Coordinates of C-alpha atoms in Angstrom, one line a residue:
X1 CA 0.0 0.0 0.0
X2 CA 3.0 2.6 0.7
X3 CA 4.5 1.7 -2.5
X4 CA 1.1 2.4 -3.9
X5 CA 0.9 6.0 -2.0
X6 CA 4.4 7.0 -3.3
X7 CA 3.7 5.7 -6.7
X8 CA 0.8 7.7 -6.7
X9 CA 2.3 10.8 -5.6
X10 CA 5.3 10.8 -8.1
X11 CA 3.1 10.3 -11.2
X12 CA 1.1 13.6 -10.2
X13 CA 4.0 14.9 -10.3
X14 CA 5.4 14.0 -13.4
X15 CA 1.7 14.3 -15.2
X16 CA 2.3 17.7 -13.4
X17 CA 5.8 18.8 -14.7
X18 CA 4.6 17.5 -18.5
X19 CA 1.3 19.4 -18.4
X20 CA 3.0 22.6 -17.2
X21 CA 5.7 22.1 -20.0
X22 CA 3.1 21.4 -22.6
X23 CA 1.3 24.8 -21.5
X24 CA 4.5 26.3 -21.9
X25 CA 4.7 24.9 -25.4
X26 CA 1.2 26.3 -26.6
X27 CA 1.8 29.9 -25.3
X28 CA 5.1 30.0 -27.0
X29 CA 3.4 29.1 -30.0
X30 CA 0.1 30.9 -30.0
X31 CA 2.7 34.3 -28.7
X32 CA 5.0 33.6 -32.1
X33 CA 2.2 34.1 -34.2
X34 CA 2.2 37.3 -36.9
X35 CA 0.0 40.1 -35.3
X36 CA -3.6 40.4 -36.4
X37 CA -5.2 42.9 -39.1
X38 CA -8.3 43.5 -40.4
X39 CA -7.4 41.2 -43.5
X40 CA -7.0 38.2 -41.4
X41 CA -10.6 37.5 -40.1
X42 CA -14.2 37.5 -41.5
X43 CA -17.6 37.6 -40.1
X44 CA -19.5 34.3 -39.3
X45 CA -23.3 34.9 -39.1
X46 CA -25.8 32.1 -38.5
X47 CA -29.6 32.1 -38.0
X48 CA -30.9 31.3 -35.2
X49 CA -34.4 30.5 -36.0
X50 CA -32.9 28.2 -38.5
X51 CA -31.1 26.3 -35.5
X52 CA -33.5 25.8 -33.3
X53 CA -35.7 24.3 -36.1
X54 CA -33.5 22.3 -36.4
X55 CA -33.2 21.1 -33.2
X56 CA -37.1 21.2 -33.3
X57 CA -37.2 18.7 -36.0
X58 CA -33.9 16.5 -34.7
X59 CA -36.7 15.7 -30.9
X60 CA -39.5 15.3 -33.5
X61 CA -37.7 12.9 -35.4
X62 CA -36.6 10.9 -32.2
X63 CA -39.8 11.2 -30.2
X64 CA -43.0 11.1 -32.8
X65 CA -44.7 8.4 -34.1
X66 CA -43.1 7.9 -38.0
X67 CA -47.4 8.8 -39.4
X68 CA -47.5 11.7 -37.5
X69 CA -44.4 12.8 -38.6
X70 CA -45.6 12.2 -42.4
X71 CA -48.7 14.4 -42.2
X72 CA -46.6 17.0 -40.2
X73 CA -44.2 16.7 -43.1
X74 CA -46.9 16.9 -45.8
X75 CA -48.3 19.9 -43.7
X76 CA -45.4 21.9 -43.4
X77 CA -44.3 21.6 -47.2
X78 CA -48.1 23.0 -48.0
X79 CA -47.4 25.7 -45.4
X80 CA -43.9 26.4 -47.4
X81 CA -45.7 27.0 -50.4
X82 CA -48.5 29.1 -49.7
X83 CA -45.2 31.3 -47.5
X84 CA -43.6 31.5 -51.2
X85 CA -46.6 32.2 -52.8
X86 CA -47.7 34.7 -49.9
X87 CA -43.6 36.6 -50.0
X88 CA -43.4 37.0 -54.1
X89 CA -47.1 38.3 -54.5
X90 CA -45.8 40.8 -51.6
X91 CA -42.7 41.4 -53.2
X92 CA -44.2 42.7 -56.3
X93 CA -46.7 44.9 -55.1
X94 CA -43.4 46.7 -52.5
X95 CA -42.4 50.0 -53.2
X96 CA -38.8 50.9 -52.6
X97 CA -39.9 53.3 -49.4
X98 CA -41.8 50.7 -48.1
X99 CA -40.2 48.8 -44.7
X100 CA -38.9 45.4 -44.7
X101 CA -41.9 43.3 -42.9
X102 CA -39.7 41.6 -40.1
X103 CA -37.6 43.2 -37.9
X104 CA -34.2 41.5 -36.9
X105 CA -31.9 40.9 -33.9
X106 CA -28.4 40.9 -34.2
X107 CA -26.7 39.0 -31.2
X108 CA -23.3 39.4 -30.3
X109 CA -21.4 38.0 -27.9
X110 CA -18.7 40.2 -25.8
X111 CA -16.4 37.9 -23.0
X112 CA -14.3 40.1 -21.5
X113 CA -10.9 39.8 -19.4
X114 CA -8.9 42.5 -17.7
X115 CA -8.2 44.0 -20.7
X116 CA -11.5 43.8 -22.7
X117 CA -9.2 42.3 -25.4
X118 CA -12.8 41.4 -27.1
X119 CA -13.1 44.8 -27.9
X120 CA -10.8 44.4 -31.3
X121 CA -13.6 41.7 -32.4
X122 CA -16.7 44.0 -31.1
X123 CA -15.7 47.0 -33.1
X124 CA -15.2 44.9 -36.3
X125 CA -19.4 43.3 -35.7
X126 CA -20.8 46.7 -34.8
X127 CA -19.0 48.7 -38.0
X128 CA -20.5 45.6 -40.0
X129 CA -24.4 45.5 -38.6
X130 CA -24.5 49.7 -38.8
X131 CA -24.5 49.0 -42.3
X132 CA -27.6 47.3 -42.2
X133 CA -29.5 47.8 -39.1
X134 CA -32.2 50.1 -38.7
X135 CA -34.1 51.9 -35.7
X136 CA -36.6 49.1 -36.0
X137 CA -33.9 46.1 -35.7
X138 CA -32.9 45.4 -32.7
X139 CA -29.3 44.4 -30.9
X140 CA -28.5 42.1 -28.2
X141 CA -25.4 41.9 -26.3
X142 CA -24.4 38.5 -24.1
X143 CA -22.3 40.1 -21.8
X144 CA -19.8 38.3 -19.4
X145 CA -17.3 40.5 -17.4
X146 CA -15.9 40.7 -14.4
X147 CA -14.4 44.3 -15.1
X148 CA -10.8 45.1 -15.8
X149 CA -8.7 48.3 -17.1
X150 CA -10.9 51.6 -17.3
X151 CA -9.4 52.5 -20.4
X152 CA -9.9 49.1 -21.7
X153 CA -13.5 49.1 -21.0
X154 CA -14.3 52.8 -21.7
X155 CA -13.8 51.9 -25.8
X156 CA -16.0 48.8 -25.5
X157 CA -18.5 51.1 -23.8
X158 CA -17.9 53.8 -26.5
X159 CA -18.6 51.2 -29.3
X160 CA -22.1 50.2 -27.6
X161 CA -22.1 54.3 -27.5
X162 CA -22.5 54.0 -31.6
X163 CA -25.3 51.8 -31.8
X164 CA -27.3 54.1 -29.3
X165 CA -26.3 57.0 -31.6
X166 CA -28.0 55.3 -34.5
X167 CA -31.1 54.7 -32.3
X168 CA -30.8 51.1 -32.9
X169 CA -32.7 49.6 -29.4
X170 CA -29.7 47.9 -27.3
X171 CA -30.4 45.5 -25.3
X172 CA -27.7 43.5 -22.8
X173 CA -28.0 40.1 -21.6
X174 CA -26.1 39.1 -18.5
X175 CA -26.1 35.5 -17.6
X176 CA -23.1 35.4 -15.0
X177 CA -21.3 38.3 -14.5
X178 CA -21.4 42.3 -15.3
X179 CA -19.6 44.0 -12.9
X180 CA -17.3 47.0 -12.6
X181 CA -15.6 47.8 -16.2
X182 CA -18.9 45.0 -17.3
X183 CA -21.6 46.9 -15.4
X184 CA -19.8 50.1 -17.2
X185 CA -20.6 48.4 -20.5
X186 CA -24.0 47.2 -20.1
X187 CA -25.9 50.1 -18.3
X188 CA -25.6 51.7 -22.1
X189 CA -28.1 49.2 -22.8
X190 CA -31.7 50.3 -23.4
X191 CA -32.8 47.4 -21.9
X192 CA -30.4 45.6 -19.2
X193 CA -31.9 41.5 -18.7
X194 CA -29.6 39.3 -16.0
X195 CA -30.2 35.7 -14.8
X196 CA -31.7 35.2 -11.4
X197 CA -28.0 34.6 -9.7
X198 CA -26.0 37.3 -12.2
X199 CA -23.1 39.1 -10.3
X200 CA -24.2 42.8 -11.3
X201 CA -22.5 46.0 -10.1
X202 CA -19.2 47.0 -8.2
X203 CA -19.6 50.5 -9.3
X204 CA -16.2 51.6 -7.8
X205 CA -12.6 52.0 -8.5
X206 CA -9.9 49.5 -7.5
X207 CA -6.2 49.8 -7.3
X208 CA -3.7 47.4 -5.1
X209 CA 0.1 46.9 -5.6
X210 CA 2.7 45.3 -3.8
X211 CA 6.3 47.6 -2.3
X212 CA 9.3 46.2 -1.5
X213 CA 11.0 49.1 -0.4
X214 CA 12.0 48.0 2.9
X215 CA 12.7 44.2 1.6
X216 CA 15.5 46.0 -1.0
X217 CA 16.7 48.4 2.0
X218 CA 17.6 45.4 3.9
X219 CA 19.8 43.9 1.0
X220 CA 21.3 46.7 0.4
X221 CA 20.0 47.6 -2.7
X222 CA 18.9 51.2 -3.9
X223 CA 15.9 51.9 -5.8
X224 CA 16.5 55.4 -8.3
X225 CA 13.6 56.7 -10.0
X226 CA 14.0 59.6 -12.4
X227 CA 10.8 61.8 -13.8
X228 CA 10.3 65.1 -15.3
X229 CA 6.7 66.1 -13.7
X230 CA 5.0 66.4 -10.1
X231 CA 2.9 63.8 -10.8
X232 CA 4.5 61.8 -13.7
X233 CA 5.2 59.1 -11.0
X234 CA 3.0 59.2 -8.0
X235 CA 3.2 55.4 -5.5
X236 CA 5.8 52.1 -6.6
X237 CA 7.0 48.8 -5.9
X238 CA 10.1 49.5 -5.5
X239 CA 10.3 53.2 -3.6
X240 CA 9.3 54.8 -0.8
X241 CA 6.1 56.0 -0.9
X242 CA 5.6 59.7 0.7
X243 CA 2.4 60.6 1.9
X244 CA 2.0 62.6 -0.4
X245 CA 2.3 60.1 -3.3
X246 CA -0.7 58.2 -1.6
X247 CA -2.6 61.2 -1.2
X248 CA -2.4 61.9 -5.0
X249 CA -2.7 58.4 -6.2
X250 CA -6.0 57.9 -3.6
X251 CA -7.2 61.4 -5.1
X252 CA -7.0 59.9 -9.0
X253 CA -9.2 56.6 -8.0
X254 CA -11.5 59.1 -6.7
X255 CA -11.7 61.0 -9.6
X256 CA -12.1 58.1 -11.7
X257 CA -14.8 56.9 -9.7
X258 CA -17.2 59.9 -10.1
X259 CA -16.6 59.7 -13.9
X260 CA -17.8 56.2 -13.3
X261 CA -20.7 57.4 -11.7
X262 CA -21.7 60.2 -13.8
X263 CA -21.5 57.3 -17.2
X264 CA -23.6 55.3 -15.3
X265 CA -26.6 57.9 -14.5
X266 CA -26.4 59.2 -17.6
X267 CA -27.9 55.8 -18.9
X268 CA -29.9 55.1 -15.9
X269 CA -31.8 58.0 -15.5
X270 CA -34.0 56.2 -12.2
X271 CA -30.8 54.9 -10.7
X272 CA -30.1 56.4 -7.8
X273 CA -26.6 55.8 -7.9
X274 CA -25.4 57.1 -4.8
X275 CA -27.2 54.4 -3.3
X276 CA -25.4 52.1 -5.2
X277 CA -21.5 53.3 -6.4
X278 CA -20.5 51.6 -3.3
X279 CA -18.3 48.8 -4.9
X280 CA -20.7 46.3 -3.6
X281 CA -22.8 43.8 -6.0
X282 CA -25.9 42.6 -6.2
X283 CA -27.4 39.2 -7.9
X284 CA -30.3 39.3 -10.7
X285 CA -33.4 39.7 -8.4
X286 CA -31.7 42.1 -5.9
X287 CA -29.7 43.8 -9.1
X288 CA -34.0 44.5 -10.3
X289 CA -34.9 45.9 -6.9
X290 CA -32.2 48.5 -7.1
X291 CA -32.9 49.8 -10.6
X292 CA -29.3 48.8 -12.1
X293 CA -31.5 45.9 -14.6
X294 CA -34.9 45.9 -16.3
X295 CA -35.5 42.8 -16.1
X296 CA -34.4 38.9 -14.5
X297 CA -34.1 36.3 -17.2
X298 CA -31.6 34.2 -19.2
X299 CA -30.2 35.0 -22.8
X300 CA -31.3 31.7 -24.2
X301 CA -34.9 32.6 -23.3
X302 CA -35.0 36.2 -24.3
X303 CA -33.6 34.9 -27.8
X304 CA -35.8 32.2 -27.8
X305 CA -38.4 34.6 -27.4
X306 CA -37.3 37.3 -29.9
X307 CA -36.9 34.1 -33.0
X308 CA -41.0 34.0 -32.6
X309 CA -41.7 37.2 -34.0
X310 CA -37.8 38.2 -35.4
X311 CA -35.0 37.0 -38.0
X312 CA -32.8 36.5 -35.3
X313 CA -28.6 36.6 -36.6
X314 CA -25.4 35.4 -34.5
X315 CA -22.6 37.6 -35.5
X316 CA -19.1 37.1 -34.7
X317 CA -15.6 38.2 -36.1
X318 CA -13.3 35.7 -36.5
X319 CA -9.7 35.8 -37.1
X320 CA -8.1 33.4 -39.1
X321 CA -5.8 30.7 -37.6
X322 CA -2.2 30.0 -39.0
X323 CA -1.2 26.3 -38.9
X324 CA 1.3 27.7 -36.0
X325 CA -2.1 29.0 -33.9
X326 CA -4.1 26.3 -34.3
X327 CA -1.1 23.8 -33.3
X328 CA -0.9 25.9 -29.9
X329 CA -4.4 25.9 -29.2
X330 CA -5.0 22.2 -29.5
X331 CA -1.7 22.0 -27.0
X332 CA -3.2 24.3 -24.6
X333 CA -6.8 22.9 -24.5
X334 CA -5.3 19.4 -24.3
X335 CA -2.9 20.5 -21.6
X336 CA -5.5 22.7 -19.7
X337 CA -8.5 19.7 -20.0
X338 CA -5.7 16.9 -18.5
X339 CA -4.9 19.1 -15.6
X340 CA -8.9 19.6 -14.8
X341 CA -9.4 16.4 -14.7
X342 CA -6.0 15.8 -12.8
X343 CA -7.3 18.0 -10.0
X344 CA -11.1 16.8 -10.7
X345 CA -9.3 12.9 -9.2
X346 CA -7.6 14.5 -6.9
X347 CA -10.4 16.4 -5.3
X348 CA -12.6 13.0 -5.5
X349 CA -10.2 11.2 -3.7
X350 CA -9.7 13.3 -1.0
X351 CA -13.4 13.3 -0.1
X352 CA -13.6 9.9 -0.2
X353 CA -11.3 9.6 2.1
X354 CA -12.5 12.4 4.2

């Protein structure tokens, strides 16, 4: 059994070292890859009614009885007609100023990290729908954010910004998370829908660093720093830092925080934001209660929804993939999915035991 234990513990190890290593591998790879421009990607669009008929038809198929299914067939192929019938008479008798019958929803889907690096792919899907979209469309964000760099997320807001300014109705779903830099994003919206357990919030500034001033003191080791400017330097890791500097540097989050404040109440107009620029967070149900959503729901069922009466269109920019890309990606998935299930065991075993 001891020989077991040990046996045990060196093979996490090595299935450790090789996993890291492969990780390793992948971000070399993926980081060696030529820089992106607009030539290298393309949009992808997809219909969305048209997949979940097919789905439809996929549980009819499995489910229905094979004569029912015949006279539903037979049925919806004389429905299809008279449609055709119905759309050319109507296209003949159209006059050029007339409006397109069916409105449409254009989804896109924004993920965001600590840089809103999303924000290169967002820009490219909103300059593409404004060339179609009309006030009476519609476009839906699925949001996901935890926040990140105010700069970062103050030009994913200001793309948003250009749909309102073709008053195109905006509408942001949130299904997990919009907080800070995402909350900053999505009270644009004209309509703001989170899921019953959404994280949605943290209106408020946060800045933390680490200062080894007095761990390089006791080595010996001097820290210069040279700047031209009051301010062109204000707290560091590696310095002392005068009360002053803190005073400054606390003064700046401040500042940044009532800008963050005023963005948001220009968009919510019945927010009382006070009340609610405390950092703090709320889930979908309190989040409704406080005026910062319009509404508790999930995207799939507001799409779902929206397909009954709309032409509903996924659109996403995608960048091409070099042989070199793809190669790291397949690495790092392969490398990340062994190490979750690695740690899945692990975890397992130890409550077993427990």
């Amino acid at each position: 059994m001891e020989f077991l234990v040990e046996y045990g513990a060196f093979l996490l190890k090595a299935i450790t070292i090789v996993v890291s290593i492969l990780i390793v591998v992948g971000g070399i790879i993926s980081l060696s890859a030529r820089p992106k421009s607009q030539a290298d990607g393309e949009l992808v669009i997809k219909k969305l009614n048209d997949e979940l008929e097919d789905h439809k038809e996929q549980l009819e198929d499995a489910i229905l009885d094979k004569e029912l299914l015949k006279k539903m067939a037979k049925d919806k192929k004389k429905d299809d007609k008279q449609k055709e019938k119905s759309a050319k008479k109507a296209a003949k008798t159209k006059t050029e100023d007339e409006p397109e019958e069916k409105k449409r929803v254009f989804v896109l889907d924004f993920d965001g990290d600590i840089k809103a690096s999303e924000v290169e792919l967002l820009r490219h899907e909103i300059s593409a729908i404004l060339t179609m979209a009309s006030p009476k469309d519609e476009v839906v964000v699925t949001l996901e954010s935890g926040g990140g760099m105010v700069h970062s997320y103050g030009l994913a807001s200001s793309q948003l910004q250009r749909i309102r300014d073709k008053n195109i109705p905006l509408t942001v779903c949130v299904d997990k998370v919009a907080a800070s830099g995402g909350y900053m994003m999505a009270c644009l919206a004209d309509k703001v829908v989170a899921a019953p357990f959404a994280i949605i919030g943290s209106i408020g500034v946060v800045a933390q660093l680490p200062n080894f001033n007095r761990l390089l003191k006791k080595h010996d080791v001097d820290f210069e720093l040279f700047t031209a400017g009051e301010y062109k330097r204000t707290v560091t890791m590696f310095g002392h830092n005068s009360a002053k500097a803190k005073e400054k540097f606390q003064s700046d989050l401040e500042d940044t925080h009532e800008l963050f404040k005023d963005h948001v109440a220009l968009y919510r107009k019945d927010l009382n934001v006070e009340a609610v620029a405390t950092g703090d967070i709320w889930y979908g149900q309190q989040a409704l209660e406080n005026g910062l959503i319009d509404e508790v729901g999930t995207s799939d069922q507001y799409l779902m929804n929206a397909c009954d009466e709309s032409d509903v269109f996924t659109v996403r920019y995608e960048y091409k993939k070099t042989l070199q890309e793809k190669l790291g990606i397949a690495v790092q998935q392969g490398a990340e999915s062994a190490f979750t299930r690695l740690l899945t065991a692990a975890n397992n075993r130890m409550q077993s035991k427990g």
